[in-house]
CSV table of C-alpha atoms in Angstrom, one decimal:
chain,number,residue,atom,x,y,z
A,83,MET,CA,-51.9,50.7,-10.5
A,84,ARG,CA,-52.6,53.5,-8.0
A,85,THR,CA,-53.8,52.4,-4.6
A,86,VAL,CA,-54.9,54.4,-1.5
A,87,ILE,CA,-54.8,52.7,1.9
A,88,ARG,CA,-56.8,54.5,4.6
A,89,ALA,CA,-56.1,53.8,8.2
A,90,ASP,CA,-57.3,55.2,11.5
A,91,ARG,CA,-53.8,54.5,12.7
A,92,ALA,CA,-50.6,54.5,10.7
A,93,VAL,CA,-47.1,54.8,11.9
A,94,THR,CA,-45.5,57.3,9.5
A,95,ASP,CA,-42.3,59.4,9.5
A,96,THR,CA,-44.2,62.0,11.6
A,97,GLY,CA,-45.5,59.5,14.2
A,98,GLU,CA,-48.7,57.6,14.6
A,99,ARG,CA,-51.7,59.3,13.1
A,100,PRO,CA,-54.8,58.7,10.8
A,101,ALA,CA,-53.6,58.6,7.2
A,102,ALA,CA,-54.3,57.9,3.6
A,103,VAL,CA,-51.2,56.3,2.1
A,104,VAL,CA,-51.1,56.6,-1.7
A,105,VAL,CA,-49.2,53.9,-3.5
A,106,ASP,CA,-48.2,54.3,-7.2
A,107,GLY,CA,-46.6,51.2,-8.5
A,108,GLU,CA,-43.8,50.1,-6.1
A,109,ARG,CA,-43.4,53.4,-4.2
A,110,ILE,CA,-45.4,55.5,-1.8
A,111,GLU,CA,-46.5,58.6,-3.6
A,112,ALA,CA,-47.9,60.6,-0.7
A,113,VAL,CA,-49.1,60.4,2.9
A,114,LEU,CA,-52.2,62.4,3.3
A,115,GLY,CA,-55.0,63.0,5.9
A,116,ARG,CA,-57.2,59.9,6.3
A,117,GLY,CA,-60.2,61.4,4.5
A,118,ALA,CA,-58.3,63.2,1.7
A,119,PRO,CA,-59.8,62.7,-1.8
A,120,VAL,CA,-57.6,60.5,-4.0
A,121,ASN,CA,-58.0,59.5,-7.6
A,122,ALA,CA,-57.0,55.8,-7.3
A,123,ASP,CA,-57.6,52.6,-9.1
A,124,ARG,CA,-58.4,50.8,-5.8
A,125,GLU,CA,-59.0,51.7,-2.2
A,126,LEU,CA,-58.3,49.6,0.9
A,127,VAL,CA,-59.8,50.7,4.2
A,128,LEU,CA,-58.2,49.1,7.3
A,129,ALA,CA,-60.4,47.7,10.0
A,130,ALA,CA,-60.8,49.7,13.2
A,131,ASP,CA,-58.5,47.3,15.1
A,132,GLU,CA,-55.7,47.4,12.5
A,133,VAL,CA,-52.6,49.7,12.3
A,134,LEU,CA,-50.6,50.3,9.1
A,135,LEU,CA,-46.8,49.9,9.7
A,136,PRO,CA,-43.8,50.0,7.4
A,137,GLY,CA,-42.3,46.7,6.6
A,138,LEU,CA,-39.7,45.7,9.1
A,139,VAL,CA,-36.0,45.5,8.2
A,140,ASP,CA,-34.2,42.7,9.9
A,141,THR,CA,-30.4,43.2,9.5
A,142,HIS,CA,-29.4,40.0,11.4
A,143,VAL,CA,-30.6,36.8,9.8
A,144,HIS,CA,-28.7,33.5,9.3
A,145,VAL,CA,-30.3,31.9,6.2
A,146,ASN,CA,-27.6,29.2,6.0
A,147,GLU,CA,-28.1,28.4,2.3
A,148,PRO,CA,-26.2,27.0,0.4
A,149,GLY,CA,-24.5,24.3,2.3
A,150,ARG,CA,-26.6,24.0,5.4
A,151,THR,CA,-30.1,24.4,3.9
A,152,GLU,CA,-31.4,21.7,6.1
A,153,TRP,CA,-31.0,24.3,8.9
A,154,GLU,CA,-32.8,27.0,7.0
A,155,GLY,CA,-33.1,28.3,3.4
A,156,PHE,CA,-34.1,31.3,1.4
A,157,ALA,CA,-37.5,30.0,0.6
A,158,SER,CA,-38.4,29.1,4.2
A,159,ALA,CA,-36.7,32.0,5.9
A,160,THR,CA,-38.3,34.6,3.7
A,161,ARG,CA,-41.8,33.1,4.0
A,162,ALA,CA,-41.3,33.3,7.8
A,163,ALA,CA,-40.2,36.9,7.4
A,164,ALA,CA,-43.2,37.9,5.3
A,165,ALA,CA,-45.5,36.2,7.8
A,166,GLY,CA,-43.9,38.2,10.6
A,167,GLY,CA,-44.1,41.6,8.9
A,168,VAL,CA,-40.4,41.6,7.8
A,169,THR,CA,-40.1,42.8,4.2
A,170,THR,CA,-36.3,43.2,4.0
A,171,LEU,CA,-33.6,41.1,5.6
A,172,ILE,CA,-29.8,41.1,5.4
A,173,ASP,CA,-28.3,37.7,5.5
A,174,MET,CA,-25.2,36.9,7.6
A,175,PRO,CA,-22.0,35.6,5.9
A,176,LEU,CA,-21.6,32.5,8.0
A,177,ASN,CA,-23.2,29.1,8.4
A,178,SER,CA,-23.6,28.8,4.6
A,179,LEU,CA,-21.0,26.9,2.6
A,180,PRO,CA,-19.0,28.6,1.3
A,181,PRO,CA,-19.2,31.5,3.8
A,182,THR,CA,-19.5,34.9,2.2
A,183,THR,CA,-15.8,35.9,2.5
A,184,ASP,CA,-15.0,36.7,-1.1
A,185,ALA,CA,-16.8,38.0,-4.2
A,186,GLU,CA,-17.0,34.5,-5.7
A,187,ALA,CA,-18.8,33.1,-2.6
A,188,LEU,CA,-21.2,36.1,-2.7
A,189,ALA,CA,-22.0,35.2,-6.3
A,190,VAL,CA,-22.7,31.6,-5.2
A,191,LYS,CA,-25.0,32.8,-2.5
A,192,ARG,CA,-26.9,35.2,-4.7
A,193,LYS,CA,-27.4,32.4,-7.2
A,194,ALA,CA,-28.8,30.1,-4.5
A,195,ALA,CA,-31.2,32.9,-3.4
A,196,ASP,CA,-32.3,34.0,-6.8
A,197,GLY,CA,-36.0,33.3,-7.5
A,198,GLN,CA,-36.7,31.9,-3.9
A,199,CYS,CA,-37.2,35.0,-1.9
A,200,ALA,CA,-40.6,36.2,-0.7
A,201,VAL,CA,-39.1,39.4,0.6
A,202,ASP,CA,-36.1,41.6,-0.4
A,203,VAL,CA,-32.7,40.2,0.7
A,204,GLY,CA,-29.3,41.8,1.0
A,205,PHE,CA,-26.0,40.3,2.2
A,206,TRP,CA,-23.3,41.0,4.7
A,207,GLY,CA,-19.7,40.0,3.9
A,208,GLY,CA,-17.3,38.3,6.3
A,209,ALA,CA,-13.9,39.4,7.7
A,210,VAL,CA,-11.9,36.4,8.7
A,211,PRO,CA,-8.1,35.6,9.0
A,212,GLY,CA,-6.5,35.7,5.6
A,213,ASN,CA,-9.2,37.4,3.6
A,214,LEU,CA,-8.5,41.1,4.2
A,215,ALA,CA,-7.3,41.6,0.6
A,216,GLU,CA,-10.8,40.3,-0.5
A,217,LEU,CA,-12.7,43.0,1.4
A,218,PRO,CA,-12.5,45.8,-1.2
A,219,ALA,CA,-13.8,43.5,-3.9
A,220,LEU,CA,-16.6,42.3,-1.7
A,221,HIS,CA,-17.5,45.9,-0.9
A,222,ARG,CA,-17.6,46.7,-4.6
A,223,ALA,CA,-19.8,43.6,-5.2
A,224,GLY,CA,-22.5,45.2,-3.0
A,225,VAL,CA,-22.3,43.7,0.5
A,226,PHE,CA,-23.8,46.0,3.2
A,227,GLY,CA,-20.7,45.7,5.4
A,228,PHE,CA,-18.6,43.1,7.1
A,229,LYS,CA,-19.0,40.8,10.1
A,230,CYS,CA,-16.3,39.5,12.3
A,231,PHE,CA,-16.0,37.4,15.5
A,232,LEU,CA,-13.6,37.9,18.3
A,233,LEU,CA,-14.0,34.3,19.5
A,234,PRO,CA,-14.9,31.1,17.8
A,235,SER,CA,-18.1,31.4,15.8
A,236,GLY,CA,-19.4,27.8,16.2
A,237,VAL,CA,-18.4,26.8,12.6
A,238,ASP,CA,-14.8,26.1,11.7
A,239,GLU,CA,-14.9,27.8,8.3
A,240,PHE,CA,-15.6,31.2,9.8
A,241,PRO,CA,-12.8,31.7,12.4
A,242,PRO,CA,-12.4,34.8,14.6
A,243,LEU,CA,-10.0,37.7,14.2
A,244,ASN,CA,-7.2,38.1,16.7
A,245,PRO,CA,-6.5,41.6,17.9
A,246,ALA,CA,-3.9,42.5,15.2
A,247,GLU,CA,-6.2,41.1,12.5
A,248,LEU,CA,-9.1,43.2,13.9
A,249,VAL,CA,-7.0,46.4,13.7
A,250,ALA,CA,-6.0,45.6,10.1
A,251,ALA,CA,-9.6,44.8,9.1
A,252,LEU,CA,-10.9,48.0,10.7
A,253,ARG,CA,-8.3,50.0,8.8
A,254,HIS,CA,-9.6,48.4,5.6
A,255,THR,CA,-13.2,49.1,6.3
A,256,ALA,CA,-12.5,52.7,7.4
A,257,ALA,CA,-10.8,53.3,4.1
A,258,ASP,CA,-14.0,52.4,2.3
A,259,ASN,CA,-16.3,53.9,4.9
A,260,ALA,CA,-17.7,50.4,5.3
A,261,LEU,CA,-19.5,49.2,8.4
A,262,MET,CA,-17.9,46.5,10.6
A,263,ILE,CA,-20.4,44.5,12.6
A,264,VAL,CA,-18.9,42.6,15.5
A,265,HIS,CA,-19.7,39.6,17.7
A,266,ALA,CA,-18.0,41.1,20.7
A,267,GLU,CA,-17.1,38.6,23.5
A,268,ASP,CA,-13.6,38.2,24.9
A,269,PRO,CA,-12.4,34.6,24.4
A,270,GLY,CA,-10.2,34.8,27.4
A,271,LEU,CA,-13.3,35.2,29.7
A,272,VAL,CA,-15.4,32.5,28.1
A,273,THR,CA,-15.1,29.0,29.4
A,274,ASP,CA,-16.5,25.6,28.4
A,275,ALA,CA,-19.7,24.5,30.0
A,276,HIS,CA,-21.4,21.1,29.8
A,277,GLY,CA,-24.5,19.6,31.3
A,278,ARG,CA,-28.1,20.5,31.9
A,279,ARG,CA,-27.8,23.4,34.4
A,280,TYR,CA,-28.5,26.7,32.7
A,281,ALA,CA,-26.7,28.5,35.5
A,282,ASP,CA,-23.5,26.8,34.5
A,283,PHE,CA,-23.9,27.9,30.9
A,284,LEU,CA,-24.7,31.4,31.9
A,285,ALA,CA,-21.6,31.6,34.1
A,286,SER,CA,-19.5,30.4,31.2
A,287,ARG,CA,-20.3,33.5,29.2
A,288,PRO,CA,-20.3,36.3,31.8
A,289,ARG,CA,-21.2,39.9,31.2
A,290,ALA,CA,-17.6,40.8,31.6
A,291,ALA,CA,-16.7,38.9,28.4
A,292,GLU,CA,-19.0,41.3,26.4
A,293,ASP,CA,-18.0,44.3,28.4
A,294,THR,CA,-14.2,43.8,27.9
A,295,ALA,CA,-14.6,43.1,24.2
A,296,ILE,CA,-16.8,46.1,23.6
A,297,ALA,CA,-14.4,48.4,25.5
A,298,GLY,CA,-11.6,47.2,23.3
A,299,LEU,CA,-13.7,47.7,20.2
A,300,LEU,CA,-14.6,51.2,21.1
A,301,GLU,CA,-10.9,52.0,21.6
A,302,LEU,CA,-10.1,50.7,18.2
A,303,ALA,CA,-12.9,52.7,16.7
A,304,ARG,CA,-11.2,55.8,18.2
A,305,GLN,CA,-7.9,54.8,16.8
A,306,THR,CA,-9.0,53.9,13.3
A,307,GLY,CA,-12.0,56.0,12.7
A,308,ALA,CA,-13.9,52.9,11.5
A,309,ARG,CA,-17.7,52.6,11.7
A,310,VAL,CA,-18.5,49.8,14.1
A,311,HIS,CA,-21.7,48.1,15.2
A,312,VAL,CA,-22.1,45.9,18.3
A,313,LEU,CA,-24.2,42.8,17.5
A,314,HIS,CA,-26.8,41.2,19.8
A,315,LEU,CA,-25.9,43.1,23.0
A,316,SER,CA,-27.0,41.1,26.0
A,317,SER,CA,-24.9,42.7,28.8
A,318,ALA,CA,-26.5,45.9,30.1
A,319,ASP,CA,-23.3,46.7,31.9
A,320,ALA,CA,-21.8,47.8,28.6
A,321,LEU,CA,-24.5,50.5,28.1
A,322,PRO,CA,-22.6,53.4,29.9
A,323,MET,CA,-19.5,53.0,27.8
A,324,ILE,CA,-21.5,52.8,24.6
A,325,ALA,CA,-23.4,56.0,25.6
A,326,GLU,CA,-20.2,57.7,26.4
A,327,ALA,CA,-18.7,56.8,23.0
A,328,LYS,CA,-21.7,58.0,21.2
A,329,ALA,CA,-21.6,61.3,23.1
A,330,ALA,CA,-18.0,61.7,22.1
A,331,GLY,CA,-19.0,61.4,18.5
A,332,LEU,CA,-17.7,57.9,17.7
A,333,PRO,CA,-19.4,56.2,14.8
A,334,ILE,CA,-20.8,53.4,17.0
A,335,THR,CA,-24.2,51.7,17.0
A,336,ALA,CA,-25.6,48.8,18.9
A,337,GLU,CA,-28.5,46.3,18.6
A,338,THR,CA,-30.2,43.8,20.9
A,339,CYS,CA,-32.6,41.0,20.2
A,340,PRO,CA,-36.2,40.0,21.1
A,341,HIS,CA,-35.0,37.1,23.3
A,342,TYR,CA,-32.9,39.4,25.5
A,343,LEU,CA,-35.9,41.7,25.9
A,344,ALA,CA,-38.5,39.1,26.5
A,345,LEU,CA,-36.8,36.2,28.3
A,346,SER,CA,-34.8,35.9,31.5
A,347,ALA,CA,-32.4,33.5,33.0
A,348,GLU,CA,-34.6,32.8,35.9
A,349,GLU,CA,-37.3,31.3,33.7
A,350,VAL,CA,-35.0,29.0,31.7
A,351,PRO,CA,-35.6,25.4,32.8
A,352,ASP,CA,-32.5,23.2,33.2
A,353,GLY,CA,-32.1,21.1,30.1
A,354,ASP,CA,-34.3,23.2,27.9
A,355,THR,CA,-31.7,24.0,25.2
A,356,ARG,CA,-34.3,25.8,23.1
A,357,PHE,CA,-33.2,28.8,25.1
A,358,LYS,CA,-29.5,28.6,24.3
A,359,CYS,CA,-28.0,31.5,22.4
A,360,CYS,CA,-24.7,33.2,22.5
A,361,PRO,CA,-24.3,35.6,24.3
A,362,PRO,CA,-26.8,34.1,26.7
A,363,VAL,CA,-30.2,35.2,27.9
A,364,ARG,CA,-29.4,37.0,31.2
A,365,GLU,CA,-31.2,37.9,34.4
A,366,SER,CA,-34.4,39.9,34.6
A,367,GLY,CA,-32.7,42.9,36.1
A,368,ASN,CA,-30.3,43.0,33.1
A,369,ARG,CA,-33.3,42.7,30.8
A,370,ASP,CA,-34.9,45.7,32.4
A,371,ALA,CA,-31.7,47.7,31.9
A,372,LEU,CA,-31.6,46.8,28.2
A,373,TRP,CA,-35.1,48.3,27.9
A,374,ARG,CA,-33.8,51.5,29.5
A,375,GLY,CA,-31.0,51.5,27.0
A,376,LEU,CA,-33.5,51.3,24.2
A,377,ALA,CA,-35.6,54.1,25.6
A,378,GLU,CA,-32.6,56.3,26.0
A,379,GLY,CA,-31.3,55.6,22.5
A,380,THR,CA,-28.1,53.9,23.6
A,381,ILE,CA,-29.3,50.8,21.8
A,382,ASP,CA,-30.3,51.7,18.3
A,383,ALA,CA,-32.1,48.6,16.9
A,384,VAL,CA,-33.8,45.3,17.7
A,385,VAL,CA,-33.1,42.4,15.3
A,386,SER,CA,-33.9,38.7,15.4
A,387,ASP,CA,-30.4,37.1,15.2
A,388,HIS,CA,-32.4,34.3,13.6
A,389,SER,CA,-30.0,31.4,14.0
A,390,PRO,CA,-31.8,28.1,13.5
A,391,SER,CA,-30.4,24.6,13.3
A,392,THR,CA,-31.9,21.2,12.9
A,393,ALA,CA,-33.6,19.9,16.0
A,394,ASP,CA,-30.9,17.3,16.7
A,395,LEU,CA,-28.2,20.0,16.9
A,396,LYS,CA,-30.2,21.7,19.7
A,397,ARG,CA,-29.6,18.5,21.8
A,398,LEU,CA,-33.2,18.5,23.0
A,399,ASP,CA,-32.7,14.8,23.9
A,400,THR,CA,-29.9,15.3,26.3
A,401,GLY,CA,-30.5,18.9,27.4
A,402,ASP,CA,-26.7,19.6,27.3
A,403,PHE,CA,-26.2,23.3,27.0
A,404,GLY,CA,-22.6,23.0,26.2
A,405,ALA,CA,-23.2,20.7,23.2
A,406,ALA,CA,-26.3,22.4,21.9
A,407,TRP,CA,-26.3,24.8,18.9
A,408,GLY,CA,-26.4,28.3,20.2
A,409,GLY,CA,-29.2,30.1,18.3
A,410,ILE,CA,-32.8,31.2,18.6
A,411,ALA,CA,-35.1,31.1,15.6
A,412,SER,CA,-37.5,34.1,15.8
A,413,LEU,CA,-37.8,35.7,12.4
A,414,GLN,CA,-41.6,35.2,12.2
A,415,LEU,CA,-42.2,36.1,15.9
A,416,GLY,CA,-40.0,39.1,16.5
A,417,LEU,CA,-42.6,41.8,16.1
A,418,PRO,CA,-45.2,40.3,18.5
A,419,VAL,CA,-42.5,39.3,21.0
A,420,VAL,CA,-41.2,42.8,21.2
A,421,TRP,CA,-44.6,44.5,21.0
A,422,SER,CA,-45.9,42.3,23.8
A,423,GLN,CA,-43.1,43.5,26.1
A,424,ALA,CA,-43.0,47.1,24.8
A,425,ARG,CA,-46.7,47.8,25.5
A,426,GLU,CA,-46.3,46.6,29.1
A,427,ARG,CA,-43.4,49.0,29.5
A,428,GLY,CA,-45.3,52.1,28.2
A,429,HIS,CA,-43.8,52.1,24.6
A,430,GLY,CA,-46.0,52.7,21.6
A,431,LEU,CA,-45.9,51.2,18.1
A,432,ALA,CA,-43.9,54.2,16.9
A,433,ASP,CA,-41.0,53.1,19.2
A,434,VAL,CA,-41.1,49.5,18.0
A,435,VAL,CA,-41.1,50.7,14.3
A,436,ARG,CA,-38.2,52.9,15.0
A,437,TRP,CA,-36.2,50.1,16.5
A,438,MET,CA,-37.2,47.4,14.1
A,439,ALA,CA,-37.6,49.3,10.8
A,440,GLY,CA,-36.4,52.9,10.6
A,441,ASN,CA,-33.1,52.4,12.5
A,442,THR,CA,-32.3,49.1,11.0
A,443,ALA,CA,-32.8,50.5,7.5
A,444,THR,CA,-30.5,53.4,8.4
A,445,LEU,CA,-27.9,51.0,9.7
A,446,ALA,CA,-27.8,49.2,6.4
A,447,GLY,CA,-28.1,52.3,4.3
A,448,LEU,CA,-31.4,51.4,2.9
A,449,ALA,CA,-32.8,54.8,2.1
A,450,THR,CA,-36.2,53.6,0.7
A,451,LYS,CA,-36.9,51.0,3.3
A,452,GLY,CA,-38.4,51.0,6.8
A,453,ARG,CA,-40.7,54.0,6.7
A,454,ILE,CA,-44.0,55.2,5.5
A,455,ALA,CA,-43.1,58.4,3.6
A,456,ALA,CA,-43.3,59.8,0.1
A,457,GLY,CA,-40.7,58.2,-2.1
A,458,ALA,CA,-40.2,55.1,0.1
A,459,ASP,CA,-40.8,51.6,-1.1
A,460,ALA,CA,-44.4,50.5,-0.5
A,461,ASP,CA,-43.4,47.8,2.0
A,462,LEU,CA,-46.3,47.8,4.4
A,463,VAL,CA,-47.8,45.7,7.2
A,464,VAL,CA,-51.3,45.5,8.4
A,465,PHE,CA,-51.0,44.8,12.1
A,466,ALA,CA,-53.6,44.0,14.8
A,467,PRO,CA,-51.9,45.1,18.0
A,468,ASP,CA,-54.6,44.0,20.4
A,469,GLN,CA,-55.2,40.6,19.0
A,470,SER,CA,-53.5,37.8,20.9
A,471,PHE,CA,-52.4,34.3,19.9
A,472,THR,CA,-50.6,31.3,21.3
A,473,VAL,CA,-47.4,30.3,19.6
A,474,ASP,CA,-47.9,27.0,17.9
A,475,PRO,CA,-44.6,25.7,16.4
A,476,GLY,CA,-46.5,23.8,13.7
A,477,ARG,CA,-47.7,27.2,12.3
A,478,LEU,CA,-44.3,28.7,11.9
A,479,HIS,CA,-42.7,28.8,8.4
A,480,HIS,CA,-39.1,28.3,9.8
A,481,ARG,CA,-37.7,25.1,8.4
A,482,ASN,CA,-37.0,23.8,11.9
A,483,PRO,CA,-39.7,25.3,14.2
A,484,VAL,CA,-37.8,24.8,17.4
A,485,THR,CA,-38.7,27.8,19.6
A,486,PRO,CA,-38.5,28.8,23.3
A,487,TYR,CA,-41.8,30.8,22.7
A,488,ALA,CA,-43.8,27.6,22.1
A,489,GLY,CA,-47.1,27.8,24.1
A,490,ARG,CA,-46.6,31.5,25.0
A,491,THR,CA,-49.4,34.0,24.4
A,492,LEU,CA,-48.3,37.0,22.5
A,493,ASN,CA,-50.0,40.3,21.5
A,494,GLY,CA,-50.1,41.5,17.9
A,495,VAL,CA,-51.0,39.6,14.7
A,496,VAL,CA,-49.7,40.4,11.3
A,497,ARG,CA,-52.7,40.1,9.0
A,498,ARG,CA,-51.2,41.2,5.7
A,499,THR,CA,-47.8,42.2,4.4
A,500,TRP,CA,-47.1,44.2,1.2
A,501,LEU,CA,-43.9,44.2,-0.7
A,502,ARG,CA,-43.3,47.1,-3.1
A,503,GLY,CA,-46.9,47.9,-3.6
A,504,GLN,CA,-48.4,44.4,-3.8
A,505,PRO,CA,-49.7,42.0,-1.1
A,506,ILE,CA,-47.4,39.0,-0.5
A,507,ASP,CA,-49.1,35.8,-1.5
A,508,LEU,CA,-47.1,32.9,0.0
A,509,ASP,CA,-48.7,30.5,-2.5
A,510,ALA,CA,-47.6,32.6,-5.5
A,511,GLU,CA,-44.3,33.1,-7.3
A,512,PRO,CA,-41.8,34.8,-4.9
A,513,ARG,CA,-41.3,38.5,-5.8
A,514,GLY,CA,-38.4,39.4,-3.5
A,515,ARG,CA,-35.4,41.1,-5.0
A,516,LEU,CA,-31.7,40.6,-4.2
A,517,LEU,CA,-30.3,43.9,-3.0
A,518,SER,CA,-26.9,45.4,-3.4
A,519,ARG,CA,-25.5,48.3,-1.4
A,520,ASP,CA,-24.7,50.4,-4.4
A,521,GLU,CA,-28.3,50.1,-5.7
A,522,THR,CA,-29.9,51.6,-2.5
């Protein structure tokens, strides 16, 4: 079926403009002027307050299935993604059991996901002590790259790499031109923190822990030629060294997350462990500097780092930041959270789309995702940027709707999401596909 979608505002490869987007089957056939004549089977005209966006690509999602499906699962996570305008996600290799550290575990995870996904889903592999010989087979099996930690991950079955193991892993990934994505905090600068005071938890994971780890990672990228990506950057102090490395031509990219761009340490109430994540939400001045890093292109992407758990693991009863699970679930809310902040800082929707769709698709090597252009997948979002809403946890599709955004008023409502040429119906059979790197 051939469809034309006409919009007064569409964020395309050439910027925001009026457009008629012609969809033939699963792909975008053409992007024309809004009033261009089109021989189509059906026509959809967006309302005056709606903007057509490409489907977002979230490359940092912890789905947790199999093994910890009570935390989250493919059905619930991908429904939340669709409701939030995310049409493609890449699942992290840890928190599921088994972790995705060999080809057999990848097959187990793909089997668990098959038939459950409302959006398209790909997978990262993991690099852990003792599995370096497994990386080539995992790469051939279609993972989009490899994740490692430089300090304990929070789950025993996914331990960190020591410096020698990191060098060896980077030499493996460089040989295959594979991407290594890194949780970069120096374990020697992170201390234990317990109790209800957020200031104590923040001090236990200082900016210096990130800065030192990132400096070492950049040096190893120089030595090995490996492609490296800094995950969930929260310390703005690291921006100058990342910018310098990019200017020198190193294959380095970096991401940050909605919570680092929207929240600040000053507003976190003592005992409110809904705000706990690792690295932590930092001060408002640091948040402002992260926004400058985005504007300047030092930070490439914004991703959710959706890392949910059951409510009891967040220790909402005791408010102990040391004991609580460190993760913020925001897969459904990422777009309005970022847009609410971006518009106040003078950014347009084209910027948000670049950070949350175009650049994330490029990071994962998804050539047909994250853009409105001829030949791209017809993954589309109808977005009302001026409509506001108040976050009601009961309306979230996350399996455990624990969120620091509860009760907040946000701007921007996702009204419809299309996956490969068809509107997503959350009450119908899921249509999402399982993606492999070699098929993109």
